[in-house]
Each structure stands twice: as structure tokens, then as C-alpha cells.
PDB file of C-alpha atoms in Angstrom:
ATOM      1  CA  UNK A  11       0.000   0.000   0.000  1.00 46.00           C
ATOM      2  CA  UNK A  12       1.290   3.483  -0.860  1.00 47.00           C
ATOM      3  CA  UNK A  13       0.679   7.023   0.337  1.00 52.00           C
ATOM      4  CA  UNK A  14      -0.213   9.976  -1.887  1.00 49.00           C
ATOM      5  CA  UNK A  15       3.494  10.637  -2.598  1.00 55.00           C
ATOM      6  CA  UNK A  16       3.991   7.036  -3.634  1.00 61.00           C
ATOM      7  CA  UNK A  17       5.864   6.180  -0.430  1.00 68.00           C
ATOM      8  CA  UNK A  18       5.062   2.932   1.325  1.00 79.00           C
ATOM      9  CA  UNK A  19       3.214   3.344   4.589  1.00 86.00           C
ATOM     10  CA  UNK A  20       6.366   2.154   6.390  1.00 88.00           C
ATOM     11  CA  UNK A  21       8.542   4.738   4.633  1.00 87.00           C
ATOM     12  CA  UNK A  22       6.008   7.517   5.265  1.00 88.00           C
ATOM     13  CA  UNK A  23       6.011   6.584   8.971  1.00 93.00           C
ATOM     14  CA  UNK A  24       9.830   6.607   8.983  1.00 94.00           C
ATOM     15  CA  UNK A  25       9.851  10.064   7.369  1.00 94.00           C
ATOM     16  CA  UNK A  26       7.525  11.322  10.117  1.00 95.00           C
ATOM     17  CA  UNK A  27       9.814   9.855  12.794  1.00 97.00           C
ATOM     18  CA  UNK A  28      12.982  11.294  11.239  1.00 97.00           C
ATOM     19  CA  UNK A  29      11.412  14.744  10.890  1.00 97.00           C
ATOM     20  CA  UNK A  30      10.209  14.555  14.511  1.00 98.00           C
ATOM     21  CA  UNK A  31      13.745  13.685  15.677  1.00 98.00           C
ATOM     22  CA  UNK A  32      15.102  16.554  13.580  1.00 98.00           C
ATOM     23  CA  UNK A  33      12.629  18.911  15.250  1.00 97.00           C
ATOM     24  CA  UNK A  34      13.494  17.599  18.724  1.00 97.00           C
ATOM     25  CA  UNK A  35      17.198  18.100  17.984  1.00 98.00           C
ATOM     26  CA  UNK A  36      16.489  21.682  16.874  1.00 98.00           C
ATOM     27  CA  UNK A  37      18.655  21.391  13.767  1.00 98.00           C
ATOM     28  CA  UNK A  38      18.110  22.702  10.263  1.00 97.00           C
ATOM     29  CA  UNK A  39      18.685  20.990   6.944  1.00 97.00           C
ATOM     30  CA  UNK A  40      21.725  23.293   6.630  1.00 97.00           C
ATOM     31  CA  UNK A  41      23.063  21.906   9.928  1.00 97.00           C
ATOM     32  CA  UNK A  42      22.548  18.339   8.732  1.00 98.00           C
ATOM     33  CA  UNK A  43      24.163  19.160   5.380  1.00 97.00           C
ATOM     34  CA  UNK A  44      27.234  20.656   7.037  1.00 97.00           C
ATOM     35  CA  UNK A  45      27.651  17.650   9.341  1.00 97.00           C
ATOM     36  CA  UNK A  46      27.183  15.191   6.477  1.00 97.00           C
ATOM     37  CA  UNK A  47      29.156  17.113   3.846  1.00 96.00           C
ATOM     38  CA  UNK A  48      26.217  17.218   1.399  1.00 96.00           C
ATOM     39  CA  UNK A  49      24.009  19.962  -0.028  1.00 95.00           C
ATOM     40  CA  UNK A  50      21.080  21.137   2.069  1.00 95.00           C
ATOM     41  CA  UNK A  51      18.679  19.901  -0.589  1.00 95.00           C
ATOM     42  CA  UNK A  52      20.200  16.417  -0.457  1.00 95.00           C
ATOM     43  CA  UNK A  53      19.997  16.448   3.353  1.00 97.00           C
ATOM     44  CA  UNK A  54      16.284  17.260   3.051  1.00 96.00           C
ATOM     45  CA  UNK A  55      15.815  14.508   0.447  1.00 94.00           C
ATOM     46  CA  UNK A  56      17.412  11.980   2.798  1.00 96.00           C
ATOM     47  CA  UNK A  57      15.043  12.967   5.612  1.00 96.00           C
ATOM     48  CA  UNK A  58      12.050  12.901   3.241  1.00 93.00           C
ATOM     49  CA  UNK A  59      12.854   9.423   1.910  1.00 92.00           C
ATOM     50  CA  UNK A  60      13.834  10.670  -1.552  1.00 91.00           C
ATOM     51  CA  UNK A  61      17.513   9.655  -1.464  1.00 93.00           C
ATOM     52  CA  UNK A  62      19.442   6.627  -0.223  1.00 94.00           C
ATOM     53  CA  UNK A  63      21.711   7.002   2.801  1.00 96.00           C
ATOM     54  CA  UNK A  64      25.284   5.677   2.667  1.00 96.00           C
ATOM     55  CA  UNK A  65      27.011   3.952   5.589  1.00 95.00           C
ATOM     56  CA  UNK A  66      29.270   6.965   6.144  1.00 95.00           C
ATOM     57  CA  UNK A  67      26.281   9.267   5.874  1.00 96.00           C
ATOM     58  CA  UNK A  68      24.430   7.189   8.465  1.00 97.00           C
ATOM     59  CA  UNK A  69      27.201   7.764  11.030  1.00 97.00           C
ATOM     60  CA  UNK A  70      27.123  11.496  10.379  1.00 97.00           C
ATOM     61  CA  UNK A  71      23.324  11.646  10.467  1.00 98.00           C
ATOM     62  CA  UNK A  72      23.260   9.745  13.763  1.00 97.00           C
ATOM     63  CA  UNK A  73      25.769  12.210  15.222  1.00 97.00           C
ATOM     64  CA  UNK A  74      23.549  15.223  14.508  1.00 98.00           C
ATOM     65  CA  UNK A  75      20.252  13.391  15.151  1.00 97.00           C
ATOM     66  CA  UNK A  76      21.125  11.309  18.213  1.00 96.00           C
ATOM     67  CA  UNK A  77      17.481  10.318  18.702  1.00 97.00           C
ATOM     68  CA  UNK A  78      17.184   8.608  15.331  1.00 97.00           C
ATOM     69  CA  UNK A  79      16.285   4.934  15.618  1.00 97.00           C
ATOM     70  CA  UNK A  80      18.882   2.399  14.423  1.00 97.00           C
ATOM     71  CA  UNK A  81      16.149   0.629  12.411  1.00 96.00           C
ATOM     72  CA  UNK A  82      15.389   3.888  10.592  1.00 97.00           C
ATOM     73  CA  UNK A  83      19.070   4.386   9.767  1.00 97.00           C
ATOM     74  CA  UNK A  84      19.229   0.821   8.438  1.00 96.00           C
ATOM     75  CA  UNK A  85      16.126   1.168   6.276  1.00 95.00           C
ATOM     76  CA  UNK A  86      17.397   4.511   4.920  1.00 95.00           C
ATOM     77  CA  UNK A  87      20.459   2.592   3.687  1.00 96.00           C
ATOM     78  CA  UNK A  88      18.786  -0.561   2.399  1.00 94.00           C
ATOM     79  CA  UNK A  89      15.473   0.534   0.888  1.00 91.00           C
ATOM     80  CA  UNK A  90      15.370   2.136  -2.526  1.00 84.00           C
ATOM     81  CA  UNK A  91      13.856   5.625  -2.383  1.00 84.00           C
ATOM     82  CA  UNK A  92      10.657   6.641  -4.151  1.00 73.00           C
ATOM     83  CA  UNK A  93      11.708   9.597  -6.270  1.00 74.00           C
ATOM     84  CA  UNK A  94       8.282  10.852  -7.207  1.00 73.00           C
ATOM     85  CA  UNK A  95       5.952  13.534  -6.007  1.00 73.00           C
ATOM     86  CA  UNK A  96       2.313  14.061  -5.288  1.00 76.00           C
ATOM     87  CA  UNK A  97       0.766  16.417  -7.878  1.00 81.00           C
ATOM     88  CA  UNK A  98      -0.718  18.346  -4.953  1.00 83.00           C
ATOM     89  CA  UNK A  99       2.782  19.687  -4.174  1.00 82.00           C
ATOM     90  CA  UNK A 100       2.471  21.893  -7.270  1.00 85.00           C
ATOM     91  CA  UNK A 101      -0.261  23.808  -5.413  1.00 88.00           C
ATOM     92  CA  UNK A 102       2.113  24.663  -2.562  1.00 89.00           C
ATOM     93  CA  UNK A 103       3.126  28.343  -3.110  1.00 91.00           C
ATOM     94  CA  UNK A 104       6.918  27.911  -2.849  1.00 89.00           C
ATOM     95  CA  UNK A 105       6.907  24.930  -5.188  1.00 89.00           C
ATOM     96  CA  UNK A 106       4.435  26.560  -7.575  1.00 91.00           C
ATOM     97  CA  UNK A 107       6.501  29.766  -7.814  1.00 93.00           C
ATOM     98  CA  UNK A 108       9.691  27.775  -8.440  1.00 92.00           C
ATOM     99  CA  UNK A 109       7.898  25.773 -11.137  1.00 92.00           C
ATOM    100  CA  UNK A 110       6.555  29.040 -12.575  1.00 94.00           C
ATOM    101  CA  UNK A 111      10.064  30.539 -12.679  1.00 93.00           C
ATOM    102  CA  UNK A 112      11.514  27.499 -14.446  1.00 93.00           C
ATOM    103  CA  UNK A 113       8.677  27.455 -16.992  1.00 93.00           C
ATOM    104  CA  UNK A 114       8.853  31.233 -17.517  1.00 93.00           C
ATOM    105  CA  UNK A 115      12.635  31.264 -17.974  1.00 90.00           C
ATOM    106  CA  UNK A 116      12.856  27.724 -19.391  1.00 92.00           C
ATOM    107  CA  UNK A 117      13.084  28.607 -23.061  1.00 92.00           C
ATOM    108  CA  UNK A 118      15.817  31.166 -22.390  1.00 93.00           C
ATOM    109  CA  UNK A 119      17.673  28.733 -20.124  1.00 94.00           C
ATOM    110  CA  UNK A 120      17.488  26.040 -22.824  1.00 94.00           C
ATOM    111  CA  UNK A 121      18.823  28.457 -25.435  1.00 93.00           C
ATOM    112  CA  UNK A 122      21.753  29.442 -23.212  1.00 95.00           C
ATOM    113  CA  UNK A 123      22.549  25.811 -22.314  1.00 95.00           C
ATOM    114  CA  UNK A 124      22.517  24.877 -26.014  1.00 95.00           C
ATOM    115  CA  UNK A 125      24.611  27.921 -26.933  1.00 95.00           C
ATOM    116  CA  UNK A 126      27.201  27.219 -24.251  1.00 96.00           C
ATOM    117  CA  UNK A 127      27.228  23.405 -24.261  1.00 96.00           C
ATOM    118  CA  UNK A 128      25.696  22.214 -27.539  1.00 96.00           C
ATOM    119  CA  UNK A 129      22.694  20.011 -28.266  1.00 96.00           C
ATOM    120  CA  UNK A 130      21.812  18.157 -25.089  1.00 95.00           C
ATOM    121  CA  UNK A 131      20.276  18.353 -21.644  1.00 95.00           C
ATOM    122  CA  UNK A 132      21.204  18.877 -18.011  1.00 95.00           C
ATOM    123  CA  UNK A 133      21.205  15.668 -16.004  1.00 95.00           C
ATOM    124  CA  UNK A 134      18.885  15.492 -13.017  1.00 92.00           C
ATOM    125  CA  UNK A 135      20.746  12.394 -11.776  1.00 92.00           C
ATOM    126  CA  UNK A 136      24.362  13.630 -11.840  1.00 95.00           C
ATOM    127  CA  UNK A 137      22.996  16.770 -10.228  1.00 95.00           C
ATOM    128  CA  UNK A 138      23.461  19.010  -7.228  1.00 95.00           C
ATOM    129  CA  UNK A 139      20.911  21.463  -5.884  1.00 95.00           C
ATOM    130  CA  UNK A 140      21.561  23.927  -3.094  1.00 95.00           C
ATOM    131  CA  UNK A 141      19.206  26.511  -1.608  1.00 96.00           C
ATOM    132  CA  UNK A 142      20.306  29.587   0.259  1.00 96.00           C
ATOM    133  CA  UNK A 143      19.667  33.275   0.684  1.00 97.00           C
ATOM    134  CA  UNK A 144      21.310  36.561  -0.126  1.00 98.00           C
ATOM    135  CA  UNK A 145      20.496  40.191   0.593  1.00 98.00           C
ATOM    136  CA  UNK A 146      19.081  42.442  -2.124  1.00 97.00           C
ATOM    137  CA  UNK A 147      19.851  46.109  -2.781  1.00 97.00           C
ATOM    138  CA  UNK A 148      17.109  47.312  -0.436  1.00 98.00           C
ATOM    139  CA  UNK A 149      18.183  44.920   2.322  1.00 98.00           C
ATOM    140  CA  UNK A 150      15.470  42.359   1.533  1.00 98.00           C
ATOM    141  CA  UNK A 151      16.067  38.639   1.894  1.00 97.00           C
ATOM    142  CA  UNK A 152      16.284  36.897  -1.480  1.00 97.00           C
ATOM    143  CA  UNK A 153      16.272  33.170  -2.316  1.00 96.00           C
ATOM    144  CA  UNK A 154      19.125  31.640  -4.311  1.00 97.00           C
ATOM    145  CA  UNK A 155      18.634  28.200  -5.905  1.00 96.00           C
ATOM    146  CA  UNK A 156      21.626  26.624  -7.622  1.00 96.00           C
ATOM    147  CA  UNK A 157      21.133  23.789 -10.116  1.00 95.00           C
ATOM    148  CA  UNK A 158      24.416  22.085 -10.987  1.00 96.00           C
ATOM    149  CA  UNK A 159      23.823  19.240 -13.431  1.00 96.00           C
ATOM    150  CA  UNK A 160      26.155  17.359 -15.730  1.00 97.00           C
ATOM    151  CA  UNK A 161      25.622  18.205 -19.396  1.00 97.00           C
ATOM    152  CA  UNK A 162      24.525  15.208 -21.442  1.00 96.00           C
ATOM    153  CA  UNK A 163      24.936  15.697 -25.188  1.00 96.00           C
ATOM    154  CA  UNK A 164      22.471  14.088 -27.544  1.00 93.00           C
ATOM    155  CA  UNK A 165      24.227  11.483 -29.665  1.00 90.00           C
ATOM    156  CA  UNK A 166      23.765  10.480 -33.238  1.00 88.00           C
ATOM    157  CA  UNK A 167      22.411   6.954 -32.970  1.00 88.00           C
ATOM    158  CA  UNK A 168      24.732   5.095 -35.316  1.00 88.00           C
ATOM    159  CA  UNK A 169      23.831   1.436 -35.745  1.00 85.00           C
ATOM    160  CA  UNK A 170      27.519   0.483 -35.661  1.00 88.00           C
ATOM    161  CA  UNK A 171      27.855   1.934 -32.131  1.00 89.00           C
ATOM    162  CA  UNK A 172      24.871   0.016 -30.760  1.00 88.00           C
ATOM    163  CA  UNK A 173      26.161  -2.981 -28.828  1.00 91.00           C
ATOM    164  CA  UNK A 174      22.700  -4.522 -28.386  1.00 90.00           C
ATOM    165  CA  UNK A 175      21.353  -6.818 -31.062  1.00 85.00           C
ATOM    166  CA  UNK A 176      18.605  -5.164 -33.073  1.00 81.00           C
ATOM    167  CA  UNK A 177      15.123  -6.557 -32.483  1.00 87.00           C
ATOM    168  CA  UNK A 178      14.658  -6.262 -36.256  1.00 82.00           C
ATOM    169  CA  UNK A 179      17.230  -8.998 -36.905  1.00 78.00           C
TER     170      UNK A 179
END
């Protein structure tokens, strides 16, 4: 059985427990990221069940979240994450505005990526995302989101380079 986000009921319960421990510890995703040596977005993904924890990461996570259950640390390392989202998240104002910005600037971003890198796409797997803030000219707090993805060029699909047997043969 799955929850709205596609997580199993067990994983959803683990996410609730991990977030409760995080709250009890009074730490931020930035604090977790610094302790673990990862981006703050990745730290959040780990806590939300969207990324797999490594053994080294588990030791670091346990050091900053001392109340985390050993069983939760084990399952975070052994279960494969559900990397999906509930469509309802697009109605959340922060997510919606980020989506709006990417769609509004998307064509320009694509043109610049193609101009600077060639015909291809930015990987969302070999990818880093970090969220922070800066101060604007009038002293206002501003959000900074960095996407750092490997460029993947589109390839000409030459039959001679294909190592799999053709299903047409």
C-alpha cells in the first residue's frame, strides 16, 4: 500500500519519525548538510525518503540526530527511495513559484545551455541542488537556488555503435 506521494506506509512513517527527531534536535537541513558534507537539498531529500543514505552518511546523520532509531538508519540505507511527487505539491506556493520561474525562464535557459554546451540536456541524476539566501539592494532577503547538473549531449544513434542486437534482426 502506498501514500499519496507514492511512499510505502512504512517509509512515510519513517519520514515522520525522522522529521520529529530533527525537530526535537532543533537542527536545520543546513546543519545536517554541514555535518554530512552534502548539499542542504540532499539532506532534506534523505530525511524525506527521496535519497538513499550511505554507511558513512548514516554515522554522520546519527551524530547530529542522536534520537534517530537504528532501524530507521538501516532502512534509509537498504530501501530504494521513491523519487516521485504528489501532484498536490504543485499547489504549494513555494513549489508553484519555483515551477513558474523554471517554466517562464525555461526557453531562455534552454537556449543558453545549447549555446554554451551544444545540443543536449542537463542531467537530473548527476545533479546538485543547493538553496540559500542573499540580501538584495534594499536589504530584503532573497532566495538563491543553484542547479548544478552534468551536461549530457544528444548522440547520433549510429547502428555500428549500438552494442545490443537489433530486435529487427
